[in-house]
mmCIF file of C-alpha atoms in Angstrom:
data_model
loop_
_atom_site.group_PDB
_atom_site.id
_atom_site.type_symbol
_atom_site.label_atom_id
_atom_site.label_comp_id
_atom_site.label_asym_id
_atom_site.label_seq_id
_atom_site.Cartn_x
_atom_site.Cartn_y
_atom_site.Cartn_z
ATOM 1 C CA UNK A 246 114.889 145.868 81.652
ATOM 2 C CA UNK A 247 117.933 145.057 80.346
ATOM 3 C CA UNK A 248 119.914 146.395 83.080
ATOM 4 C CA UNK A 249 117.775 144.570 85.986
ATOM 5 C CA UNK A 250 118.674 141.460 84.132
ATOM 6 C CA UNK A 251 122.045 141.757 84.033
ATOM 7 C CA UNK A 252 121.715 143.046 87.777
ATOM 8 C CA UNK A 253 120.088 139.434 88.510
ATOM 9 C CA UNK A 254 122.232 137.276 86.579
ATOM 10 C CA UNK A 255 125.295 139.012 87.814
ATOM 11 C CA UNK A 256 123.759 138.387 91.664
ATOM 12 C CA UNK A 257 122.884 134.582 90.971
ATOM 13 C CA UNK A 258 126.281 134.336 90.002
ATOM 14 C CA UNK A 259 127.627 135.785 93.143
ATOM 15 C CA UNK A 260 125.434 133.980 95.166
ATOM 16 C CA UNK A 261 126.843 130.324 93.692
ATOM 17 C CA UNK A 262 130.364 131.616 93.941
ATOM 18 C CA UNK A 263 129.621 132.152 97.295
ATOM 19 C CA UNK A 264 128.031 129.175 97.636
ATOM 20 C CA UNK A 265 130.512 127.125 96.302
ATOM 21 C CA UNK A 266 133.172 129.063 98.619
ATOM 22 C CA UNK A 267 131.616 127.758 101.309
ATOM 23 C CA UNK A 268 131.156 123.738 100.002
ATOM 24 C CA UNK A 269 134.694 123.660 99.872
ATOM 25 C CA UNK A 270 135.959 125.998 103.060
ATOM 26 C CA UNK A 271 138.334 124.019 105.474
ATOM 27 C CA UNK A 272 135.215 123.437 107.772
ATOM 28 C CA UNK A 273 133.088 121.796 105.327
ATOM 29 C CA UNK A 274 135.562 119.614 103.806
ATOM 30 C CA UNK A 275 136.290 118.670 107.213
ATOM 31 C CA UNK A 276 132.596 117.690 107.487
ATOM 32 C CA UNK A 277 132.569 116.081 104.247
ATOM 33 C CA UNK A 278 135.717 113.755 105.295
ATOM 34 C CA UNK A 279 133.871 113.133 108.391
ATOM 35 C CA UNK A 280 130.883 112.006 107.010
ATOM 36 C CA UNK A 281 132.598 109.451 103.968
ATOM 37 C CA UNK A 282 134.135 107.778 107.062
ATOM 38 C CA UNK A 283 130.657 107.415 109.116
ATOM 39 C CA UNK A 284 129.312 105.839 105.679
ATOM 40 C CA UNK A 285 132.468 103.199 105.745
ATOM 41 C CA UNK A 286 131.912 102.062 109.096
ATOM 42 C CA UNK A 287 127.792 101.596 107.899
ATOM 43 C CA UNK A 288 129.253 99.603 105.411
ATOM 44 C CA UNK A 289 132.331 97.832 107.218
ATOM 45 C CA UNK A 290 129.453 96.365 109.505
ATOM 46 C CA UNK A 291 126.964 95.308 106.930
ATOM 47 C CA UNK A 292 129.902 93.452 104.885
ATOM 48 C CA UNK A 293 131.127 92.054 107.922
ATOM 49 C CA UNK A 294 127.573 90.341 109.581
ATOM 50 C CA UNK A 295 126.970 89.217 105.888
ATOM 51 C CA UNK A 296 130.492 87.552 105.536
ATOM 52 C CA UNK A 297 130.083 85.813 109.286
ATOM 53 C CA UNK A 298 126.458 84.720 108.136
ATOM 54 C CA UNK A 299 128.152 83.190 104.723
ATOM 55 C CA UNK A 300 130.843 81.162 106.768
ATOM 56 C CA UNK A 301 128.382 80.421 109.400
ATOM 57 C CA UNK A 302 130.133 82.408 112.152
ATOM 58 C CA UNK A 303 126.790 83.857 113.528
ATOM 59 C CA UNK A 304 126.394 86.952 111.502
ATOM 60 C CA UNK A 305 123.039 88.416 109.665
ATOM 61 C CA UNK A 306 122.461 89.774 106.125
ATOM 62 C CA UNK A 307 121.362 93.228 107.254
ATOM 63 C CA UNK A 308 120.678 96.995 106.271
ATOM 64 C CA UNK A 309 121.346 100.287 106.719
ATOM 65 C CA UNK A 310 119.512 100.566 110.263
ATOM 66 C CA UNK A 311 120.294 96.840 111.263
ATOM 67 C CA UNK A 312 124.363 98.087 111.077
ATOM 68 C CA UNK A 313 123.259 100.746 113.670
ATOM 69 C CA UNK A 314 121.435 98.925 115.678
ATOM 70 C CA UNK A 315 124.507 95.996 115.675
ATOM 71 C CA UNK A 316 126.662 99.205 116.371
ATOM 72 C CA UNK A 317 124.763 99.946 119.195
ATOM 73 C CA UNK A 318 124.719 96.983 120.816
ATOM 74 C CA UNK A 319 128.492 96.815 121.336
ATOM 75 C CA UNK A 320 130.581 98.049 124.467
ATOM 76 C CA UNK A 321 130.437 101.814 124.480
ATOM 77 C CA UNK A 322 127.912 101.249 121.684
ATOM 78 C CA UNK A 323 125.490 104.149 122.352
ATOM 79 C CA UNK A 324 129.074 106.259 122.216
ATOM 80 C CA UNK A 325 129.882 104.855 118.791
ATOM 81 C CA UNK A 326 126.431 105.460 117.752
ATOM 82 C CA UNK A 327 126.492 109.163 118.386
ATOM 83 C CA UNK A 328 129.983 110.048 116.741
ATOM 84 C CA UNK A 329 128.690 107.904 113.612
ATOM 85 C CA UNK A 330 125.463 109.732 113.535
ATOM 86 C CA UNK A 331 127.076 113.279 113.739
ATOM 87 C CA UNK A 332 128.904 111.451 110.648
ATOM 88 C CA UNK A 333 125.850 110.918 109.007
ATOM 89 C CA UNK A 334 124.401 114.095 109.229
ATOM 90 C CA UNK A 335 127.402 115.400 107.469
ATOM 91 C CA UNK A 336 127.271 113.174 104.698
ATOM 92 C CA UNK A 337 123.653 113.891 104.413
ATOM 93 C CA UNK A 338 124.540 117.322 104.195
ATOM 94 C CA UNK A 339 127.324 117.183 102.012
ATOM 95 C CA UNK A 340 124.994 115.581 99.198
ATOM 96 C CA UNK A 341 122.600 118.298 99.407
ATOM 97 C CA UNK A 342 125.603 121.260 98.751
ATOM 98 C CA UNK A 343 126.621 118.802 95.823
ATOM 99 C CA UNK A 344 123.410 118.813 94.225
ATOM 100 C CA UNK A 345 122.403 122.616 95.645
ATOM 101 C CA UNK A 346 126.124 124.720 94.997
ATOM 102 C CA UNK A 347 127.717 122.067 92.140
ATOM 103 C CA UNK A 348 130.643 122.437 93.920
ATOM 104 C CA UNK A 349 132.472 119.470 91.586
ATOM 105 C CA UNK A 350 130.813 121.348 88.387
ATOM 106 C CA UNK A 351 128.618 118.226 87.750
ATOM 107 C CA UNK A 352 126.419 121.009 84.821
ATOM 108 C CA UNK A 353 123.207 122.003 84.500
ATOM 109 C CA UNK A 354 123.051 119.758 81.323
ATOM 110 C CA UNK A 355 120.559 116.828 81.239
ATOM 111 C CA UNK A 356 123.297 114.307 82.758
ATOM 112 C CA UNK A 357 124.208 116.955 85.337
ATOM 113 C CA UNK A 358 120.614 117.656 86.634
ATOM 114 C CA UNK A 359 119.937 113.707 86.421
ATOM 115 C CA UNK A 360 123.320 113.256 88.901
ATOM 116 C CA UNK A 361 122.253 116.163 91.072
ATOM 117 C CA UNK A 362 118.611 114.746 91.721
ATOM 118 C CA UNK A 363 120.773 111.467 92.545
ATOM 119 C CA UNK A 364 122.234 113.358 95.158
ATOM 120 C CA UNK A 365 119.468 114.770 96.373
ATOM 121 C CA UNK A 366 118.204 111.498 97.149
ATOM 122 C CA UNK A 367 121.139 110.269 98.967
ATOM 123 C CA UNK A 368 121.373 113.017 100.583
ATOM 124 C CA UNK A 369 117.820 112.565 101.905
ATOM 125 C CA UNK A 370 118.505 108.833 102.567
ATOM 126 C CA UNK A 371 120.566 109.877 104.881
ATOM 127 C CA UNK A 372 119.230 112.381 106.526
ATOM 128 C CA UNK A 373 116.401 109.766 107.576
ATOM 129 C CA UNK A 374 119.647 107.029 108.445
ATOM 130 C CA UNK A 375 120.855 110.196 110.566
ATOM 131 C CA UNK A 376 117.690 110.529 112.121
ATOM 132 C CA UNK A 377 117.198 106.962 113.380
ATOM 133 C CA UNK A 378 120.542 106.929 114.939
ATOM 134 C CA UNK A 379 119.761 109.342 116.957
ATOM 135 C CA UNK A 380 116.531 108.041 118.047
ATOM 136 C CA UNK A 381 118.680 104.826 118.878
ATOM 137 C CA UNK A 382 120.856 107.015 120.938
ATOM 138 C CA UNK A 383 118.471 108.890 122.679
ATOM 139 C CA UNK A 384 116.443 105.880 123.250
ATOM 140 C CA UNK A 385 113.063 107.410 121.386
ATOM 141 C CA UNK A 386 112.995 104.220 118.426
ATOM 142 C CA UNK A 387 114.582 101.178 117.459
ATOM 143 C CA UNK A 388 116.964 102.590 115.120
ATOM 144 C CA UNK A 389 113.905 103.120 112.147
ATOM 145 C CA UNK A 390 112.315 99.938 109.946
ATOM 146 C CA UNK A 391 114.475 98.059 107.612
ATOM 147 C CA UNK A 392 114.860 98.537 104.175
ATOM 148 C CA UNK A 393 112.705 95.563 103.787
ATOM 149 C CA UNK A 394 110.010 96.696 105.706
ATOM 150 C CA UNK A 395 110.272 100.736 103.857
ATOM 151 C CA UNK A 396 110.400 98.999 100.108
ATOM 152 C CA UNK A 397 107.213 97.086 101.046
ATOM 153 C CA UNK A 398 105.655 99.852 102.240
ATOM 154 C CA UNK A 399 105.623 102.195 99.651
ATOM 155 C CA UNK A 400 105.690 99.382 97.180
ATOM 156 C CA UNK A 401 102.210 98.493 98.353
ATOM 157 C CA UNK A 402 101.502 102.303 98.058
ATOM 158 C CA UNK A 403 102.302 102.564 94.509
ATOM 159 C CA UNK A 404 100.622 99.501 94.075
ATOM 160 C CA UNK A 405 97.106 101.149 94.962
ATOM 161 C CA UNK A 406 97.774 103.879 92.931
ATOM 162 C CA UNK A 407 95.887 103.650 88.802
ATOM 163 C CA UNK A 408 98.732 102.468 86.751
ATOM 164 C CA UNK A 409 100.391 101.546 90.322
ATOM 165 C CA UNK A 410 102.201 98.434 88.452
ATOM 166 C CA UNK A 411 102.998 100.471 86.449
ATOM 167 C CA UNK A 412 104.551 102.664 88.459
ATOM 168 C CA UNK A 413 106.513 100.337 90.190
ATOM 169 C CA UNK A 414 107.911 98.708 87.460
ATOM 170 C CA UNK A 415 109.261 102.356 86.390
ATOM 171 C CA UNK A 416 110.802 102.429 89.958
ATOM 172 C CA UNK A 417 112.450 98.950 89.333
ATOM 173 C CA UNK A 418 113.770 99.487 85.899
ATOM 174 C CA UNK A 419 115.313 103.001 87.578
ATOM 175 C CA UNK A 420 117.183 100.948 90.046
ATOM 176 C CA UNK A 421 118.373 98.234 87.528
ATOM 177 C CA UNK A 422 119.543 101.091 85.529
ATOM 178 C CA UNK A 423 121.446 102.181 88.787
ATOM 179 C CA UNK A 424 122.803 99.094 89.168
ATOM 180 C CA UNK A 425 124.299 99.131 85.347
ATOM 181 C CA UNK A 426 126.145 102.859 86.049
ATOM 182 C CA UNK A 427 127.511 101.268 89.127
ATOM 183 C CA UNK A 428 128.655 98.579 87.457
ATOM 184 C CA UNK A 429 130.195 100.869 84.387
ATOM 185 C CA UNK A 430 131.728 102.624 86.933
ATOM 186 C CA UNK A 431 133.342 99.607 88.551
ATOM 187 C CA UNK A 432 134.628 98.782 85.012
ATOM 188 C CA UNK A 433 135.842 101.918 83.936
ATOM 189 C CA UNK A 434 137.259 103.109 87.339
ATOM 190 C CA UNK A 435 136.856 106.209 86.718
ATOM 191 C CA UNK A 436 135.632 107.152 90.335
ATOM 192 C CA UNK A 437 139.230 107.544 90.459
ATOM 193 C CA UNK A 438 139.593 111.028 89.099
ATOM 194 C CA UNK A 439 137.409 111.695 92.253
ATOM 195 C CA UNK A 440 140.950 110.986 94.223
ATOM 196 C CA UNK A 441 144.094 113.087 94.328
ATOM 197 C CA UNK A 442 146.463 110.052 94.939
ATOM 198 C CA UNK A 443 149.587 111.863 93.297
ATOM 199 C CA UNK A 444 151.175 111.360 97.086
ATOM 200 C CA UNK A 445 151.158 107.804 96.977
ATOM 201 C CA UNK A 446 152.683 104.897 95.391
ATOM 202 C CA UNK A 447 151.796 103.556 92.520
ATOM 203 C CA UNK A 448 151.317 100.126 94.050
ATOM 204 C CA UNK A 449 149.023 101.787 96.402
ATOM 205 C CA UNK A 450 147.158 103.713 94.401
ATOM 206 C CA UNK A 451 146.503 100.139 91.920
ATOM 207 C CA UNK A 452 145.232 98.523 95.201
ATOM 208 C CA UNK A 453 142.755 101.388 96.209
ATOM 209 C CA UNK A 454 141.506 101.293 92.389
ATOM 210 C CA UNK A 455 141.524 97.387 92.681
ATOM 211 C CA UNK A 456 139.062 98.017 96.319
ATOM 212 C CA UNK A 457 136.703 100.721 94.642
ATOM 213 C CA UNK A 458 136.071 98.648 91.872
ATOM 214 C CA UNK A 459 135.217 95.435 93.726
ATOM 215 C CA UNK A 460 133.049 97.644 96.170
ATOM 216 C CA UNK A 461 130.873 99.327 93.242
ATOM 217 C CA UNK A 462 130.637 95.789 91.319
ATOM 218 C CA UNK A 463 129.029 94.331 94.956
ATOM 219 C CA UNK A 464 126.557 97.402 95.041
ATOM 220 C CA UNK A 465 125.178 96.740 91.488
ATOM 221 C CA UNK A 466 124.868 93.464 92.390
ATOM 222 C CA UNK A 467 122.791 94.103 95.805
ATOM 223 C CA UNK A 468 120.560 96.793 93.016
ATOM 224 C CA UNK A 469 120.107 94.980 90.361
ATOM 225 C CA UNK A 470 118.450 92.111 92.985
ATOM 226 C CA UNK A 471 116.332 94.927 94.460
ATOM 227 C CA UNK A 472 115.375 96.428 91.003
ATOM 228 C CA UNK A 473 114.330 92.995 89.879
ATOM 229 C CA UNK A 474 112.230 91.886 92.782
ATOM 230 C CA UNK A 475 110.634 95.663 92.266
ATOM 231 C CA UNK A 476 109.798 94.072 88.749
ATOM 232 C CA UNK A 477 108.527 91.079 90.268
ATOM 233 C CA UNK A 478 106.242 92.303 92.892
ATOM 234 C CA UNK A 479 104.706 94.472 90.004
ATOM 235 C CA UNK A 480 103.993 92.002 87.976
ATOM 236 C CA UNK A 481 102.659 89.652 90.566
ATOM 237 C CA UNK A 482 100.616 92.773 92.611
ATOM 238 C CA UNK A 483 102.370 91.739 95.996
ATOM 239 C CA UNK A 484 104.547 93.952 97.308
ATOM 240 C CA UNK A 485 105.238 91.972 99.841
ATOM 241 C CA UNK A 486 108.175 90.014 97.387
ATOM 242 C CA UNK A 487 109.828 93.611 97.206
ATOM 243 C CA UNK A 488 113.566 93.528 99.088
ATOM 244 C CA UNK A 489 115.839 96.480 100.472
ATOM 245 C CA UNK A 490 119.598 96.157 101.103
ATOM 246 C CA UNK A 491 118.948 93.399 103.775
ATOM 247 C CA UNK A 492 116.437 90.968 101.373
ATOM 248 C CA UNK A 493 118.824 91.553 98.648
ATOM 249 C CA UNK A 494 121.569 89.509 100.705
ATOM 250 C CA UNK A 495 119.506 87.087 101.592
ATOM 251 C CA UNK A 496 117.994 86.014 98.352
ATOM 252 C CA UNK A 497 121.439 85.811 97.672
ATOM 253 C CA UNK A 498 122.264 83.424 100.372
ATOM 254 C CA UNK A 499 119.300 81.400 98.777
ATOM 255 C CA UNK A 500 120.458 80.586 95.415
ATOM 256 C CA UNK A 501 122.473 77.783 94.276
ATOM 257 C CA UNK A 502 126.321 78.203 95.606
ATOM 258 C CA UNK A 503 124.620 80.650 98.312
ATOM 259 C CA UNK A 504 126.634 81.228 100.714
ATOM 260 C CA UNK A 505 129.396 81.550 98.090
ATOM 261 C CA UNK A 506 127.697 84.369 96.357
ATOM 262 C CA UNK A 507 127.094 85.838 99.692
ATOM 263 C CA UNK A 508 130.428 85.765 100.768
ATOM 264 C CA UNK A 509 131.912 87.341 97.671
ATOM 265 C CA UNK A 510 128.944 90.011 97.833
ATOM 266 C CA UNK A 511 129.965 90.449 101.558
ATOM 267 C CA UNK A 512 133.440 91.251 101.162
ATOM 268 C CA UNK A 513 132.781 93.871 98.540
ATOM 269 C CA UNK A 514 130.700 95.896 101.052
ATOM 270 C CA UNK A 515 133.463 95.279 103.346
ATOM 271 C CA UNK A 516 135.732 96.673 100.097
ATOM 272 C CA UNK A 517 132.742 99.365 99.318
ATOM 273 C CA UNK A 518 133.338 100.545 102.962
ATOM 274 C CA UNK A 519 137.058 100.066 102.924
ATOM 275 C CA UNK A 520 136.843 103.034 100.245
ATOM 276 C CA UNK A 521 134.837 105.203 101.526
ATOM 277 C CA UNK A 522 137.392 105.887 104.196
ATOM 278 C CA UNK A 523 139.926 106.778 101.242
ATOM 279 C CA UNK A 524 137.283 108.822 100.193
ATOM 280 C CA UNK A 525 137.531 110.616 103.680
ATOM 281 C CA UNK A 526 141.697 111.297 103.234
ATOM 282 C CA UNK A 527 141.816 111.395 99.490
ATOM 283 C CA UNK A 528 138.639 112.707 98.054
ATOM 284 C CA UNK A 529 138.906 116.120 96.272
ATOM 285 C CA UNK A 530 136.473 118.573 96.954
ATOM 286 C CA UNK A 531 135.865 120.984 93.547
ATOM 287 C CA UNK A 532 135.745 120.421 90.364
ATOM 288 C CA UNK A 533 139.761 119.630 88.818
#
């Protein structure tokens, strides 16, 4: 008995060596750089239609999907598309090995498993963003429903659920709580160790920092809108007042000093998206 068990510990060892071998062989990294730079031009194009809308230029506060359908409709657009898309899937993928294979050696601790389920469900989120790209490029869909539309939908799910209010409520506070770890991390910088920067300047390397930081701070603001109007449809049984990504900016664009707000907002996607492409040179791929 004793034997077999040491047999199977010493083979589920072996097999995450392995597996970690893999996550961070030249062909994967090269996926993972890939894909960080698909998820900055997502970004680059959300920031940009909300700045244009803020300044009255003729943009759109938009999602996920809306940035690859505005992708697509630009010259050589279905092209663009399909190299972005390939992008995707490689991101996708990449946040399943991280939460699978641990190749950064996030633990198996409480905190570790809570981060690995986190990128589980990025991963996933992307896999569907992957996935309506290339319907858009294959001409099968319109580049899949907006974030709007998909928080409404399951909202209203929950919502007939016993203890749906509940449950939604949970979901919101889960995403405000998202929104306050983005935000530490925005404070602290300490996505940073995430970097090997030792080849640049130090000017540089302050300005990168200085970009990261203003690109978290804008996603905790877009989740802590989305976690409280998750709150709010709960409490008021409509899920129709529940936003994505794209509602978020808007209600922005609604408040007092709106288009102010949404212009500061705007240009920290821009930033958030800005970094993800020094994510794509810079990142390091295993744990330091």
């Amino acid at each position: 008995m004793a034997r077999s068990t040491i047999a199977a510990t010493r083979t589920a060892h072996d097999a995450a060596r392995m597996g970690r071998n893999a996550a961070t062989s030249p062909w994967s990294i090269g996926l993972a750089r890939f894909g960080y730079a698909a998820k900055g031009v997502v970004y680059l194009i959300i920031g940009g239609l909300a700045a244009k809308a803020a300044v009255g230029a003729g943009g759109t506060t938009t999602d996920r999907n809306g940035a690859l359908r505005a992708l697509y409709e630009q010259p050589f657009g279905k092209f663009l598309l399909a190299i972005v898309a390939v992008g995707l899937i490689a991101y996708a993928l990449w946040s399943i090995v991280r939460a699978i294979v641990d190749p950064e050696g996030t633990g198996s601790d409480g905190k570790g498993i809570a981060t690995r389920l986190g990128y589980t469900a990025v991963g996933l989120s992307y896999a569907a963003l992957s996935a309506a790209a290339i319907q858009l490029v294959m001409g099968t869909g319109n580049g899949g429903k907006s974030s709007d539309a998909t928080t409404q939908d399951w909202t209203a799910h929950l919502l007939t659920l016993p203890f749906g209010p509940f449950l939604v409520v949970m979901v919101g506070l889960v995403v405000i709580g998202v929104a306050c770890y983005v935000f530490r991390k925005a404070y602290k910088a300490d996505f940073q160790h995430e970097l090997d920067l030792a080849a640049v300047s130090a000017r540089i390397r302050k300005v990168t920092i200085n970009v990261g930081r203003f690109g978290y701070a804008a996603l905790g603001v877009v989740f802590t809108i989305v976690g409280i109007f998750l709150v709010v449809a709960a409490a008021r049984h409509r899920a129709g007042q529940a936003k994505g990504l794209g509602g978020a900016l808007a209600e922005l664009a609604h408040q007092p000093y709106g288009h102010v707000l949404l212009a500061v907002v705007a240009l920290g996607l821009v930033a958030y998206g800005a970094y993800s492409f020094v994510q794509a040179r810079y990142r390091r791929f295993s744990a330091a």
